[in-house]
Amino acid sequence: MQTVRDFARFKAAGRAIAMVTAYDAWSARAAAGANVDALLVGDSVAMVVHGHPTTLTASVEMLALHTRAVVRAAGGKLVVADLPFLSYRKGLCAAMDAVETLITSGAQAVKLEGVDGHEDIVRHIIRSGVPVMGHIGLMPQHIHEAGGYRVQGRTDLVADTICQQARTLEDLGCFAIVIECVPGSLAARITAELHVPTIGIGAGGDTDGQILVFHDLLGVGTGPSPRFVRRYLEGESLVTTALNAYAADVTARRFPADEESYA
Ligand code: KIV
């Protein structure tokens, strides 16, 4: 059974942390059988599983449903669940209801984006015994403010703000911080300053760990991959080839064969 304490141990040992998102029992089982360290039920589920254009339509109920499916097959890997858009911006009670739903669904920790304006909520969640993973840099829940999925922290001013957010999240007690889509030098600076592990996505090679979206990594995502994605499989074309082979066998009456039929 993995816990958030393993993250600190990995950082102390200089051992890079490999995370991947998972959304259902199948993806969790695949990750559970592999050497990845922890799973994130990300609000990216709204995009890659439900086909929405942004993560803004993810809800607590959606995340809870997918968290329960992931936990059933996670085989003892740490499962972190995302707090979706606005669920921690409507006051403490609403935030704690959302946390309760995700933790009673089986997640061992929650992740939330940003920190400005919800410091008290982060502190309260952590003091309630729920580990929190921070998320800074590109925050997809701020897509309308950011004007698109673009690299953050290219100017000194914004870079300093992101560093400050990282320090605040560490001071509040976050056990790890995701840094998304920033220049590698900025992620390296934050990683060197912090005691808690940083998990990068599009943040260069100097963070304490990396995370990728399951569908991106396996080449079953829609559309072109961002620069920071490395595809380890061309999954979509493999699946299409298999489906075409099946359809060809059916139309040519080669499937089912006698051994695939009952006497
Ligand atoms: O929702 C998600 O998949 C994420 C990762 C990209 C870190 O937040």
PDB file of C-alpha atoms and ligand atoms in Angstrom:
ATOM      1  CA  MET A   1       0.000   0.000   0.000  1.00  0.00           C
ATOM      2  CA  GLN A   2       1.475   3.329  -0.999  1.00  0.00           C
ATOM      3  CA  THR A   3       0.890   6.521   0.940  1.00  0.00           C
ATOM      4  CA  VAL A   4       1.731  10.185   0.545  1.00  0.00           C
ATOM      5  CA  ARG A   5       4.706   9.587   2.877  1.00  0.00           C
ATOM      6  CA  ASP A   6       6.399   7.656   0.066  1.00  0.00           C
ATOM      7  CA  PHE A   7       6.590  10.928  -1.877  1.00  0.00           C
ATOM      8  CA  ALA A   8       8.854  12.515   0.756  1.00  0.00           C
ATOM      9  CA  ARG A   9      10.935   9.334   0.880  1.00  0.00           C
ATOM     10  CA  PHE A  10      11.353   9.359  -2.914  1.00  0.00           C
ATOM     11  CA  LYS A  11      12.430  13.013  -2.898  1.00  0.00           C
ATOM     12  CA  ALA A  12      14.934  12.410  -0.073  1.00  0.00           C
ATOM     13  CA  ALA A  13      16.395   9.479  -2.006  1.00  0.00           C
ATOM     14  CA  GLY A  14      16.536  11.439  -5.264  1.00  0.00           C
ATOM     15  CA  ARG A  15      14.255   8.797  -6.816  1.00  0.00           C
ATOM     16  CA  ALA A  16      12.068  10.274  -9.580  1.00  0.00           C
ATOM     17  CA  ILE A  17       8.305   9.820  -9.090  1.00  0.00           C
ATOM     18  CA  ALA A  18       6.270   8.508 -12.044  1.00  0.00           C
ATOM     19  CA  MET A  19       2.572   9.428 -11.992  1.00  0.00           C
ATOM     20  CA  VAL A  20      -0.137   8.854 -14.563  1.00  0.00           C
ATOM     21  CA  THR A  21      -3.807   9.729 -14.682  1.00  0.00           C
ATOM     22  CA  ALA A  22      -6.423   6.973 -14.533  1.00  0.00           C
ATOM     23  CA  TYR A  23     -10.159   7.234 -14.971  1.00  0.00           C
ATOM     24  CA  ASP A  24     -11.649   3.759 -14.854  1.00  0.00           C
ATOM     25  CA  ALA A  25     -10.968   0.252 -13.625  1.00  0.00           C
ATOM     26  CA  TRP A  26      -9.181  -0.731 -16.837  1.00  0.00           C
ATOM     27  CA  SER A  27      -6.692   2.148 -16.829  1.00  0.00           C
ATOM     28  CA  ALA A  28      -6.144   1.698 -13.070  1.00  0.00           C
ATOM     29  CA  ARG A  29      -5.497  -2.042 -13.490  1.00  0.00           C
ATOM     30  CA  ALA A  30      -3.004  -1.341 -16.275  1.00  0.00           C
ATOM     31  CA  ALA A  31      -1.202   1.218 -14.098  1.00  0.00           C
ATOM     32  CA  ALA A  32      -1.398  -1.030 -11.028  1.00  0.00           C
ATOM     33  CA  GLY A  33       0.435  -3.746 -12.928  1.00  0.00           C
ATOM     34  CA  ALA A  34       3.155  -1.338 -14.052  1.00  0.00           C
ATOM     35  CA  ASN A  35       5.937   0.449 -12.200  1.00  0.00           C
ATOM     36  CA  VAL A  36       4.178   3.809 -11.889  1.00  0.00           C
ATOM     37  CA  ASP A  37       4.106   5.230  -8.368  1.00  0.00           C
ATOM     38  CA  ALA A  38       0.717   6.889  -8.052  1.00  0.00           C
ATOM     39  CA  LEU A  39      -2.506   7.587  -9.944  1.00  0.00           C
ATOM     40  CA  LEU A  40      -4.408  10.827 -10.399  1.00  0.00           C
ATOM     41  CA  VAL A  41      -8.102  10.807 -11.180  1.00  0.00           C
ATOM     42  CA  GLY A  42      -7.761  14.121 -12.957  1.00  0.00           C
ATOM     43  CA  ASP A  43     -10.527  16.484 -13.951  1.00  0.00           C
ATOM     44  CA  SER A  44      -9.082  15.916 -17.450  1.00  0.00           C
ATOM     45  CA  VAL A  45     -11.606  13.035 -17.328  1.00  0.00           C
ATOM     46  CA  ALA A  46     -14.134  15.573 -18.619  1.00  0.00           C
ATOM     47  CA  MET A  47     -12.042  15.990 -21.770  1.00  0.00           C
ATOM     48  CA  VAL A  48     -10.459  12.615 -22.496  1.00  0.00           C
ATOM     49  CA  VAL A  49     -13.313  10.369 -21.363  1.00  0.00           C
ATOM     50  CA  HIS A  50     -16.423  12.534 -21.709  1.00  0.00           C
ATOM     51  CA  GLY A  51     -15.340  14.506 -24.788  1.00  0.00           C
ATOM     52  CA  HIS A  52     -15.793  18.013 -23.363  1.00  0.00           C
ATOM     53  CA  PRO A  53     -13.543  20.790 -24.732  1.00  0.00           C
ATOM     54  CA  THR A  54     -12.265  21.861 -21.276  1.00  0.00           C
ATOM     55  CA  THR A  55     -12.106  20.544 -17.705  1.00  0.00           C
ATOM     56  CA  LEU A  56     -14.660  23.104 -16.538  1.00  0.00           C
ATOM     57  CA  THR A  57     -17.586  20.711 -16.862  1.00  0.00           C
ATOM     58  CA  ALA A  58     -16.088  18.137 -14.487  1.00  0.00           C
ATOM     59  CA  SER A  59     -18.201  17.847 -11.348  1.00  0.00           C
ATOM     60  CA  VAL A  60     -17.659  16.337  -7.909  1.00  0.00           C
ATOM     61  CA  GLU A  61     -20.098  13.536  -8.831  1.00  0.00           C
ATOM     62  CA  MET A  62     -18.167  12.826 -12.050  1.00  0.00           C
ATOM     63  CA  LEU A  63     -14.841  12.700 -10.184  1.00  0.00           C
ATOM     64  CA  ALA A  64     -16.352  10.521  -7.439  1.00  0.00           C
ATOM     65  CA  LEU A  65     -17.741   7.995  -9.927  1.00  0.00           C
ATOM     66  CA  HIS A  66     -14.376   7.674 -11.691  1.00  0.00           C
ATOM     67  CA  THR A  67     -12.471   7.619  -8.382  1.00  0.00           C
ATOM     68  CA  ARG A  68     -14.535   4.639  -7.181  1.00  0.00           C
ATOM     69  CA  ALA A  69     -13.802   2.769 -10.420  1.00  0.00           C
ATOM     70  CA  VAL A  70     -10.063   3.534 -10.192  1.00  0.00           C
ATOM     71  CA  VAL A  71      -9.781   2.593  -6.515  1.00  0.00           C
ATOM     72  CA  ARG A  72     -11.374  -0.827  -7.159  1.00  0.00           C
ATOM     73  CA  ALA A  73      -8.490  -1.718  -9.497  1.00  0.00           C
ATOM     74  CA  ALA A  74      -5.589   0.387  -8.190  1.00  0.00           C
ATOM     75  CA  GLY A  75      -4.003  -2.526  -6.324  1.00  0.00           C
ATOM     76  CA  GLY A  76      -2.696  -0.432  -3.446  1.00  0.00           C
ATOM     77  CA  LYS A  77      -1.258   2.417  -5.520  1.00  0.00           C
ATOM     78  CA  LEU A  78      -1.831   5.873  -4.117  1.00  0.00           C
ATOM     79  CA  VAL A  79      -4.926   7.452  -5.678  1.00  0.00           C
ATOM     80  CA  VAL A  80      -5.231  11.249  -5.738  1.00  0.00           C
ATOM     81  CA  ALA A  81      -8.526  12.785  -6.915  1.00  0.00           C
ATOM     82  CA  ASP A  82      -8.965  16.236  -8.419  1.00  0.00           C
ATOM     83  CA  LEU A  83     -11.258  18.772  -6.822  1.00  0.00           C
ATOM     84  CA  PRO A  84     -13.105  20.106  -9.885  1.00  0.00           C
ATOM     85  CA  PHE A  85     -13.774  23.662 -11.059  1.00  0.00           C
ATOM     86  CA  LEU A  86     -15.175  25.970  -8.331  1.00  0.00           C
ATOM     87  CA  SER A  87     -15.781  23.072  -5.905  1.00  0.00           C
ATOM     88  CA  TYR A  88     -13.316  24.667  -3.426  1.00  0.00           C
ATOM     89  CA  ARG A  89     -14.263  28.287  -4.185  1.00  0.00           C
ATOM     90  CA  LYS A  90     -17.777  28.336  -2.726  1.00  0.00           C
ATOM     91  CA  GLY A  91     -16.823  28.440   0.913  1.00  0.00           C
ATOM     92  CA  LEU A  92     -15.429  26.003   3.431  1.00  0.00           C
ATOM     93  CA  CYS A  93     -18.530  23.825   3.845  1.00  0.00           C
ATOM     94  CA  ALA A  94     -18.943  23.238   0.116  1.00  0.00           C
ATOM     95  CA  ALA A  95     -15.227  22.492  -0.228  1.00  0.00           C
ATOM     96  CA  MET A  96     -15.297  20.029   2.674  1.00  0.00           C
ATOM     97  CA  ASP A  97     -18.394  18.314   1.224  1.00  0.00           C
ATOM     98  CA  ALA A  98     -16.467  17.843  -2.028  1.00  0.00           C
ATOM     99  CA  VAL A  99     -13.412  16.538  -0.148  1.00  0.00           C
ATOM    100  CA  GLU A 100     -15.611  14.161   1.854  1.00  0.00           C
ATOM    101  CA  THR A 101     -17.200  12.801  -1.312  1.00  0.00           C
ATOM    102  CA  LEU A 102     -13.825  12.111  -2.964  1.00  0.00           C
ATOM    103  CA  ILE A 103     -12.166  10.631   0.124  1.00  0.00           C
ATOM    104  CA  THR A 104     -15.142   8.396   0.949  1.00  0.00           C
ATOM    105  CA  SER A 105     -15.006   7.305  -2.693  1.00  0.00           C
ATOM    106  CA  GLY A 106     -11.580   5.864  -1.877  1.00  0.00           C
ATOM    107  CA  ALA A 107      -9.043   8.564  -2.807  1.00  0.00           C
ATOM    108  CA  GLN A 108      -6.210   9.022  -0.292  1.00  0.00           C
ATOM    109  CA  ALA A 109      -5.531  12.646  -1.248  1.00  0.00           C
ATOM    110  CA  VAL A 110      -7.025  15.503  -3.245  1.00  0.00           C
ATOM    111  CA  LYS A 111      -5.471  17.914  -5.724  1.00  0.00           C
ATOM    112  CA  LEU A 112      -6.562  21.463  -6.311  1.00  0.00           C
ATOM    113  CA  GLU A 113      -5.400  24.260  -8.585  1.00  0.00           C
ATOM    114  CA  GLY A 114      -3.854  27.520  -7.375  1.00  0.00           C
ATOM    115  CA  VAL A 115      -3.802  28.956  -3.894  1.00  0.00           C
ATOM    116  CA  ASP A 116      -4.612  32.672  -4.043  1.00  0.00           C
ATOM    117  CA  GLY A 117      -7.851  33.238  -2.144  1.00  0.00           C
ATOM    118  CA  HIS A 118      -8.310  29.689  -0.864  1.00  0.00           C
ATOM    119  CA  GLU A 119      -5.343  29.419   1.532  1.00  0.00           C
ATOM    120  CA  ASP A 120      -7.711  28.866   4.495  1.00  0.00           C
ATOM    121  CA  ILE A 121      -9.478  26.071   2.676  1.00  0.00           C
ATOM    122  CA  VAL A 122      -6.213  24.287   1.839  1.00  0.00           C
ATOM    123  CA  ARG A 123      -5.139  24.639   5.486  1.00  0.00           C
ATOM    124  CA  HIS A 124      -8.461  23.304   6.764  1.00  0.00           C
ATOM    125  CA  ILE A 125      -8.438  20.290   4.413  1.00  0.00           C
ATOM    126  CA  ILE A 126      -4.912  19.379   5.540  1.00  0.00           C
ATOM    127  CA  ARG A 127      -5.731  19.904   9.225  1.00  0.00           C
ATOM    128  CA  SER A 128      -8.698  17.595   8.723  1.00  0.00           C
ATOM    129  CA  GLY A 129      -6.269  14.804   7.890  1.00  0.00           C
ATOM    130  CA  VAL A 130      -6.614  14.897   4.110  1.00  0.00           C
ATOM    131  CA  PRO A 131      -3.348  15.214   2.178  1.00  0.00           C
ATOM    132  CA  VAL A 132      -3.418  17.905  -0.503  1.00  0.00           C
ATOM    133  CA  MET A 133      -1.443  18.046  -3.742  1.00  0.00           C
ATOM    134  CA  GLY A 134      -1.057  21.587  -5.099  1.00  0.00           C
ATOM    135  CA  HIS A 135      -1.134  22.551  -8.784  1.00  0.00           C
ATOM    136  CA  ILE A 136       0.511  25.706 -10.159  1.00  0.00           C
ATOM    137  CA  GLY A 137       1.696  27.093 -13.500  1.00  0.00           C
ATOM    138  CA  LEU A 138      -0.861  26.417 -16.205  1.00  0.00           C
ATOM    139  CA  MET A 139      -4.138  25.795 -14.413  1.00  0.00           C
ATOM    140  CA  PRO A 140      -6.703  24.408 -16.851  1.00  0.00           C
ATOM    141  CA  GLN A 141      -9.538  25.547 -14.551  1.00  0.00           C
ATOM    142  CA  HIS A 142      -8.346  29.123 -15.329  1.00  0.00           C
ATOM    143  CA  ILE A 143      -8.486  28.565 -19.088  1.00  0.00           C
ATOM    144  CA  HIS A 144     -10.668  31.611 -19.812  1.00  0.00           C
ATOM    145  CA  GLU A 145      -8.415  33.899 -17.776  1.00  0.00           C
ATOM    146  CA  ALA A 146      -5.257  32.440 -19.363  1.00  0.00           C
ATOM    147  CA  GLY A 147      -6.744  32.753 -22.867  1.00  0.00           C
ATOM    148  CA  GLY A 148      -5.680  29.245 -23.873  1.00  0.00           C
ATOM    149  CA  TYR A 149      -3.380  26.384 -22.945  1.00  0.00           C
ATOM    150  CA  ARG A 150      -0.117  28.337 -23.018  1.00  0.00           C
ATOM    151  CA  VAL A 151       3.195  28.263 -21.206  1.00  0.00           C
ATOM    152  CA  GLN A 152       3.061  30.262 -17.955  1.00  0.00           C
ATOM    153  CA  GLY A 153       5.833  32.137 -16.154  1.00  0.00           C
ATOM    154  CA  ARG A 154       7.841  33.459 -19.063  1.00  0.00           C
ATOM    155  CA  THR A 155       8.137  36.920 -17.502  1.00  0.00           C
ATOM    156  CA  ASP A 156      10.040  37.555 -14.252  1.00  0.00           C
ATOM    157  CA  LEU A 157       6.897  38.916 -12.618  1.00  0.00           C
ATOM    158  CA  VAL A 158       4.762  35.860 -13.350  1.00  0.00           C
ATOM    159  CA  ALA A 159       7.677  33.499 -12.593  1.00  0.00           C
ATOM    160  CA  ASP A 160       8.075  35.125  -9.153  1.00  0.00           C
ATOM    161  CA  THR A 161       4.331  34.833  -8.532  1.00  0.00           C
ATOM    162  CA  ILE A 162       4.393  31.110  -9.373  1.00  0.00           C
ATOM    163  CA  CYS A 163       7.410  30.609  -7.046  1.00  0.00           C
ATOM    164  CA  GLN A 164       5.560  32.396  -4.276  1.00  0.00           C
ATOM    165  CA  GLN A 165       2.493  30.206  -4.827  1.00  0.00           C
ATOM    166  CA  ALA A 166       4.712  27.114  -4.550  1.00  0.00           C
ATOM    167  CA  ARG A 167       6.185  28.366  -1.257  1.00  0.00           C
ATOM    168  CA  THR A 168       2.719  29.157   0.107  1.00  0.00           C
ATOM    169  CA  LEU A 169       1.426  25.685  -0.790  1.00  0.00           C
ATOM    170  CA  GLU A 170       4.448  24.100   0.890  1.00  0.00           C
ATOM    171  CA  ASP A 171       3.970  26.274   4.009  1.00  0.00           C
ATOM    172  CA  LEU A 172       0.302  25.280   4.136  1.00  0.00           C
ATOM    173  CA  GLY A 173       1.380  21.631   4.257  1.00  0.00           C
ATOM    174  CA  CYS A 174       0.849  20.242   0.738  1.00  0.00           C
ATOM    175  CA  PHE A 175       2.628  16.906   0.317  1.00  0.00           C
ATOM    176  CA  ALA A 176       3.511  17.532  -3.360  1.00  0.00           C
ATOM    177  CA  ILE A 177       2.949  20.152  -6.030  1.00  0.00           C
ATOM    178  CA  VAL A 178       2.148  19.676  -9.715  1.00  0.00           C
ATOM    179  CA  ILE A 179       3.840  22.267 -11.930  1.00  0.00           C
ATOM    180  CA  GLU A 180       2.215  22.441 -15.347  1.00  0.00           C
ATOM    181  CA  CYS A 181       3.541  23.995 -18.534  1.00  0.00           C
ATOM    182  CA  VAL A 182       6.240  26.410 -17.362  1.00  0.00           C
ATOM    183  CA  PRO A 183       9.803  26.899 -18.617  1.00  0.00           C
ATOM    184  CA  GLY A 184      12.097  24.146 -17.337  1.00  0.00           C
ATOM    185  CA  SER A 185      14.336  26.686 -15.603  1.00  0.00           C
ATOM    186  CA  LEU A 186      11.422  27.961 -13.507  1.00  0.00           C
ATOM    187  CA  ALA A 187      10.357  24.431 -12.493  1.00  0.00           C
ATOM    188  CA  ALA A 188      13.998  23.671 -11.611  1.00  0.00           C
ATOM    189  CA  ARG A 189      14.179  26.802  -9.425  1.00  0.00           C
ATOM    190  CA  ILE A 190      10.978  25.861  -7.571  1.00  0.00           C
ATOM    191  CA  THR A 191      12.125  22.245  -7.162  1.00  0.00           C
ATOM    192  CA  ALA A 192      15.456  23.359  -5.691  1.00  0.00           C
ATOM    193  CA  GLU A 193      13.725  25.721  -3.231  1.00  0.00           C
ATOM    194  CA  LEU A 194      11.038  23.363  -1.957  1.00  0.00           C
ATOM    195  CA  HIS A 195      11.294  20.473   0.483  1.00  0.00           C
ATOM    196  CA  VAL A 196       8.172  18.778  -0.900  1.00  0.00           C
ATOM    197  CA  PRO A 197       8.350  16.964  -4.245  1.00  0.00           C
ATOM    198  CA  THR A 198       7.360  18.705  -7.459  1.00  0.00           C
ATOM    199  CA  ILE A 199       5.592  16.734 -10.185  1.00  0.00           C
ATOM    200  CA  GLY A 200       6.031  18.238 -13.631  1.00  0.00           C
ATOM    201  CA  ILE A 201       3.923  18.131 -16.762  1.00  0.00           C
ATOM    202  CA  GLY A 202       5.391  20.235 -19.521  1.00  0.00           C
ATOM    203  CA  ALA A 203       7.849  21.626 -16.954  1.00  0.00           C
ATOM    204  CA  GLY A 204      11.147  20.114 -18.110  1.00  0.00           C
ATOM    205  CA  GLY A 205      13.267  17.352 -16.651  1.00  0.00           C
ATOM    206  CA  ASP A 206      14.334  18.841 -13.323  1.00  0.00           C
ATOM    207  CA  THR A 207      11.185  18.291 -11.276  1.00  0.00           C
ATOM    208  CA  ASP A 208      11.084  15.480  -8.702  1.00  0.00           C
ATOM    209  CA  GLY A 209       8.587  13.539 -10.763  1.00  0.00           C
ATOM    210  CA  GLN A 210       6.494  13.576 -13.905  1.00  0.00           C
ATOM    211  CA  ILE A 211       2.838  13.046 -14.716  1.00  0.00           C
ATOM    212  CA  LEU A 212       1.169  12.423 -18.059  1.00  0.00           C
ATOM    213  CA  VAL A 213      -2.440  11.923 -19.062  1.00  0.00           C
ATOM    214  CA  PHE A 214      -3.042   8.190 -19.668  1.00  0.00           C
ATOM    215  CA  HIS A 215      -4.631   8.739 -23.086  1.00  0.00           C
ATOM    216  CA  ASP A 216      -1.819  11.058 -24.257  1.00  0.00           C
ATOM    217  CA  LEU A 217       0.898   8.611 -23.203  1.00  0.00           C
ATOM    218  CA  LEU A 218      -0.824   5.731 -25.023  1.00  0.00           C
ATOM    219  CA  GLY A 219      -1.713   7.677 -28.155  1.00  0.00           C
ATOM    220  CA  VAL A 220      -5.450   7.380 -27.702  1.00  0.00           C
ATOM    221  CA  GLY A 221      -6.050  11.082 -27.201  1.00  0.00           C
ATOM    222  CA  THR A 222      -7.909  13.260 -29.630  1.00  0.00           C
ATOM    223  CA  GLY A 223      -6.069  15.812 -31.745  1.00  0.00           C
ATOM    224  CA  PRO A 224      -2.374  16.622 -31.897  1.00  0.00           C
ATOM    225  CA  SER A 225      -0.308  16.091 -28.753  1.00  0.00           C
ATOM    226  CA  PRO A 226       1.244  19.086 -26.994  1.00  0.00           C
ATOM    227  CA  ARG A 227       5.047  19.364 -27.220  1.00  0.00           C
ATOM    228  CA  PHE A 228       5.552  17.908 -23.739  1.00  0.00           C
ATOM    229  CA  VAL A 229       3.772  14.620 -24.445  1.00  0.00           C
ATOM    230  CA  ARG A 230       5.817  11.562 -25.310  1.00  0.00           C
ATOM    231  CA  ARG A 231       3.651   8.865 -26.882  1.00  0.00           C
ATOM    232  CA  TYR A 232       4.747   5.402 -25.809  1.00  0.00           C
ATOM    233  CA  LEU A 233       2.148   3.701 -28.016  1.00  0.00           C
ATOM    234  CA  GLU A 234       0.128   4.599 -31.093  1.00  0.00           C
ATOM    235  CA  GLY A 235      -2.900   3.164 -29.323  1.00  0.00           C
ATOM    236  CA  GLU A 236      -5.611   4.709 -31.458  1.00  0.00           C
ATOM    237  CA  SER A 237      -4.253   3.346 -34.736  1.00  0.00           C
ATOM    238  CA  LEU A 238      -3.682  -0.092 -33.154  1.00  0.00           C
ATOM    239  CA  VAL A 239      -7.298  -0.136 -31.999  1.00  0.00           C
ATOM    240  CA  THR A 240      -8.555   1.009 -35.412  1.00  0.00           C
ATOM    241  CA  THR A 241      -6.515  -1.740 -37.098  1.00  0.00           C
ATOM    242  CA  ALA A 242      -8.022  -4.329 -34.751  1.00  0.00           C
ATOM    243  CA  LEU A 243     -11.580  -3.036 -35.287  1.00  0.00           C
ATOM    244  CA  ASN A 244     -11.099  -3.077 -39.070  1.00  0.00           C
ATOM    245  CA  ALA A 245      -9.794  -6.667 -38.900  1.00  0.00           C
ATOM    246  CA  TYR A 246     -12.882  -7.631 -36.882  1.00  0.00           C
ATOM    247  CA  ALA A 247     -15.255  -5.855 -39.287  1.00  0.00           C
ATOM    248  CA  ALA A 248     -13.531  -7.501 -42.283  1.00  0.00           C
ATOM    249  CA  ASP A 249     -13.855 -10.960 -40.670  1.00  0.00           C
ATOM    250  CA  VAL A 250     -17.545 -10.378 -39.945  1.00  0.00           C
ATOM    251  CA  THR A 251     -18.374  -9.150 -43.455  1.00  0.00           C
ATOM    252  CA  ALA A 252     -16.378 -12.024 -45.033  1.00  0.00           C
ATOM    253  CA  ARG A 253     -18.108 -14.468 -42.608  1.00  0.00           C
ATOM    254  CA  ARG A 254     -14.741 -15.578 -41.188  1.00  0.00           C
ATOM    255  CA  PHE A 255     -15.932 -14.736 -37.658  1.00  0.00           C
ATOM    256  CA  PRO A 256     -17.012 -16.622 -35.648  1.00  0.00           C
ATOM    257  CA  ALA A 257     -15.161 -19.861 -36.506  1.00  0.00           C
ATOM    258  CA  ASP A 258     -16.409 -23.274 -35.344  1.00  0.00           C
ATOM    259  CA  GLU A 259     -14.152 -23.174 -32.265  1.00  0.00           C
ATOM    260  CA  GLU A 260     -15.697 -19.829 -31.306  1.00  0.00           C
ATOM    261  CA  SER A 261     -19.229 -21.286 -31.535  1.00  0.00           C
ATOM    262  CA  TYR A 262     -21.214 -23.679 -29.341  1.00  0.00           C
ATOM    263  CA  ALA A 263     -22.086 -27.118 -30.698  1.00  0.00           C
TER     264      ALA A 263
HETATM  265  O1  KIV B   1      -6.511  16.670 -14.660  1.00  0.00           O
HETATM  266  C1  KIV B   1      -5.364  16.289 -14.935  1.00  0.00           C
HETATM  267  O2  KIV B   1      -5.157  15.332 -15.695  1.00  0.00           O
HETATM  268  C2  KIV B   1      -4.243  17.005 -14.326  1.00  0.00           C
HETATM  269  C3  KIV B   1      -2.870  16.623 -14.749  1.00  0.00           C
HETATM  270  C4  KIV B   1      -2.603  17.146 -16.106  1.00  0.00           C
HETATM  271  C5  KIV B   1      -1.852  17.062 -13.781  1.00  0.00           C
HETATM  272  O3  KIV B   1      -4.441  17.864 -13.538  1.00  0.00           O
END
